[in-house]
Amino acid sequence: MGTVLRMLEWHARAVNGWDYDTWYGGRFLNEWADRRAVAQLRDAFGHFDEEDSWRVLLATMELFHWLARETANHLGYDYPEILDTNVSELITKLHSEA
């Protein structure tokens, strides 16, 4: 979750200015983070069974991908689409084989 939290903070600052207050350690996240991300976070936590773990992984990846793309765009960076696609395809393949 630490990497997703960092991306949430970067996204909020990229959109609202780098001095935008994101509090500390995710505190009051639903006040400063993008509402779409807050809604998707509900799907990023799960139980400890195999299928729910896959569901959570895929939901977290989806959240991270669009946050990272928008953040890169706001900051003027290229998003590594090929790497993103390769990793996503590998995870999808592993999931289908599980």
mmCIF file of C-alpha atoms in Angstrom:
data_model
loop_
_atom_site.group_PDB
_atom_site.id
_atom_site.type_symbol
_atom_site.label_atom_id
_atom_site.label_comp_id
_atom_site.label_asym_id
_atom_site.label_seq_id
_atom_site.Cartn_x
_atom_site.Cartn_y
_atom_site.Cartn_z
ATOM 1 C CA MET A 1 0.000 0.000 0.000
ATOM 2 C CA GLY A 2 2.969 2.311 0.534
ATOM 3 C CA THR A 3 3.610 2.632 -3.198
ATOM 4 C CA VAL A 4 -0.058 3.337 -3.917
ATOM 5 C CA LEU A 5 -0.125 5.948 -1.138
ATOM 6 C CA ARG A 6 2.967 7.618 -2.587
ATOM 7 C CA MET A 7 1.326 7.685 -6.039
ATOM 8 C CA LEU A 8 -1.876 9.131 -4.516
ATOM 9 C CA GLU A 9 0.214 11.908 -2.933
ATOM 10 C CA TRP A 10 2.145 12.603 -6.147
ATOM 11 C CA HIS A 11 -1.082 12.633 -8.156
ATOM 12 C CA ALA A 12 -2.740 15.102 -5.763
ATOM 13 C CA ARG A 13 0.300 17.378 -5.888
ATOM 14 C CA ALA A 14 0.701 17.094 -9.652
ATOM 15 C CA VAL A 15 -2.944 18.115 -10.108
ATOM 16 C CA ASN A 16 -3.149 20.764 -7.355
ATOM 17 C CA GLY A 17 0.411 22.106 -7.129
ATOM 18 C CA TRP A 18 3.423 20.597 -5.410
ATOM 19 C CA ASP A 19 2.725 22.456 -2.127
ATOM 20 C CA TYR A 20 -0.725 20.827 -1.835
ATOM 21 C CA ASP A 21 -1.133 19.385 1.676
ATOM 22 C CA THR A 22 -1.525 15.603 1.646
ATOM 23 C CA TRP A 23 -1.126 15.344 5.405
ATOM 24 C CA TYR A 24 1.030 12.508 6.701
ATOM 25 C CA GLY A 25 0.878 8.789 6.070
ATOM 26 C CA GLY A 26 -2.471 8.847 4.297
ATOM 27 C CA ARG A 27 -4.218 10.739 7.061
ATOM 28 C CA PHE A 28 -7.524 12.302 5.935
ATOM 29 C CA LEU A 29 -6.968 10.735 2.514
ATOM 30 C CA ASN A 30 -10.627 11.106 1.558
ATOM 31 C CA GLU A 31 -10.264 14.895 1.966
ATOM 32 C CA TRP A 32 -7.244 15.436 -0.292
ATOM 33 C CA ALA A 33 -7.089 12.486 -2.730
ATOM 34 C CA ASP A 34 -8.895 12.245 -6.054
ATOM 35 C CA ARG A 35 -12.453 11.028 -5.410
ATOM 36 C CA ARG A 36 -12.124 8.348 -8.108
ATOM 37 C CA ALA A 37 -9.100 6.920 -6.322
ATOM 38 C CA VAL A 38 -10.824 6.970 -2.933
ATOM 39 C CA ALA A 39 -13.739 5.034 -4.435
ATOM 40 C CA GLN A 40 -11.397 2.466 -5.997
ATOM 41 C CA LEU A 41 -9.435 1.999 -2.780
ATOM 42 C CA ARG A 42 -12.405 0.148 -1.331
ATOM 43 C CA ASP A 43 -11.632 -2.647 -3.789
ATOM 44 C CA ALA A 44 -7.911 -2.671 -3.006
ATOM 45 C CA PHE A 45 -8.225 -4.547 0.282
ATOM 46 C CA GLY A 46 -9.341 -8.100 0.637
ATOM 47 C CA HIS A 47 -9.443 -11.290 2.589
ATOM 48 C CA PHE A 48 -6.804 -13.965 2.684
ATOM 49 C CA ASP A 49 -8.250 -16.444 0.202
ATOM 50 C CA GLU A 50 -6.658 -16.964 -3.211
ATOM 51 C CA GLU A 51 -9.416 -15.565 -5.423
ATOM 52 C CA ASP A 52 -9.869 -12.448 -3.322
ATOM 53 C CA SER A 53 -6.106 -11.906 -3.363
ATOM 54 C CA TRP A 54 -6.212 -11.947 -7.180
ATOM 55 C CA ARG A 55 -9.185 -9.562 -7.171
ATOM 56 C CA VAL A 56 -7.339 -7.152 -4.892
ATOM 57 C CA LEU A 57 -4.144 -7.343 -6.962
ATOM 58 C CA LEU A 58 -6.009 -6.551 -10.187
ATOM 59 C CA ALA A 59 -7.990 -3.707 -8.563
ATOM 60 C CA THR A 60 -4.823 -2.201 -7.092
ATOM 61 C CA MET A 61 -3.038 -2.454 -10.435
ATOM 62 C CA GLU A 62 -5.920 -0.689 -12.188
ATOM 63 C CA LEU A 63 -5.882 2.101 -9.595
ATOM 64 C CA PHE A 64 -2.103 2.503 -9.772
ATOM 65 C CA HIS A 65 -2.028 2.502 -13.588
ATOM 66 C CA TRP A 66 -4.418 5.418 -14.083
ATOM 67 C CA LEU A 67 -2.939 7.378 -11.164
ATOM 68 C CA ALA A 68 0.575 6.932 -12.557
ATOM 69 C CA ARG A 69 -0.494 7.817 -16.113
ATOM 70 C CA GLU A 70 -2.254 11.020 -15.025
ATOM 71 C CA THR A 71 0.603 11.961 -12.694
ATOM 72 C CA ALA A 72 3.198 11.442 -15.428
ATOM 73 C CA ASN A 73 1.086 13.514 -17.821
ATOM 74 C CA HIS A 74 0.695 16.385 -15.332
ATOM 75 C CA LEU A 75 4.433 16.385 -14.605
ATOM 76 C CA GLY A 76 5.492 16.139 -18.252
ATOM 77 C CA TYR A 77 6.927 12.604 -18.103
ATOM 78 C CA ASP A 78 6.398 9.753 -20.530
ATOM 79 C CA TYR A 79 4.543 6.813 -19.019
ATOM 80 C CA PRO A 80 6.246 3.440 -19.655
ATOM 81 C CA GLU A 81 3.324 1.955 -21.609
ATOM 82 C CA ILE A 82 5.270 -1.041 -22.948
ATOM 83 C CA LEU A 83 6.444 -2.046 -19.480
ATOM 84 C CA ASP A 84 2.942 -1.524 -18.110
ATOM 85 C CA THR A 85 1.447 -3.712 -20.838
ATOM 86 C CA ASN A 86 4.041 -6.459 -20.361
ATOM 87 C CA VAL A 87 3.521 -6.619 -16.599
ATOM 88 C CA SER A 88 -0.270 -6.550 -16.965
ATOM 89 C CA GLU A 89 -0.170 -9.367 -19.527
ATOM 90 C CA LEU A 90 2.072 -11.460 -17.265
ATOM 91 C CA ILE A 91 -0.232 -10.988 -14.272
ATOM 92 C CA THR A 92 -3.283 -11.839 -16.401
ATOM 93 C CA LYS A 93 -1.543 -14.999 -17.658
ATOM 94 C CA LEU A 94 -0.565 -16.065 -14.133
ATOM 95 C CA HIS A 95 -4.113 -15.430 -12.936
ATOM 96 C CA SER A 96 -5.596 -17.558 -15.716
ATOM 97 C CA GLU A 97 -3.208 -20.398 -14.827
ATOM 98 C CA ALA A 98 -3.943 -20.256 -11.096
#
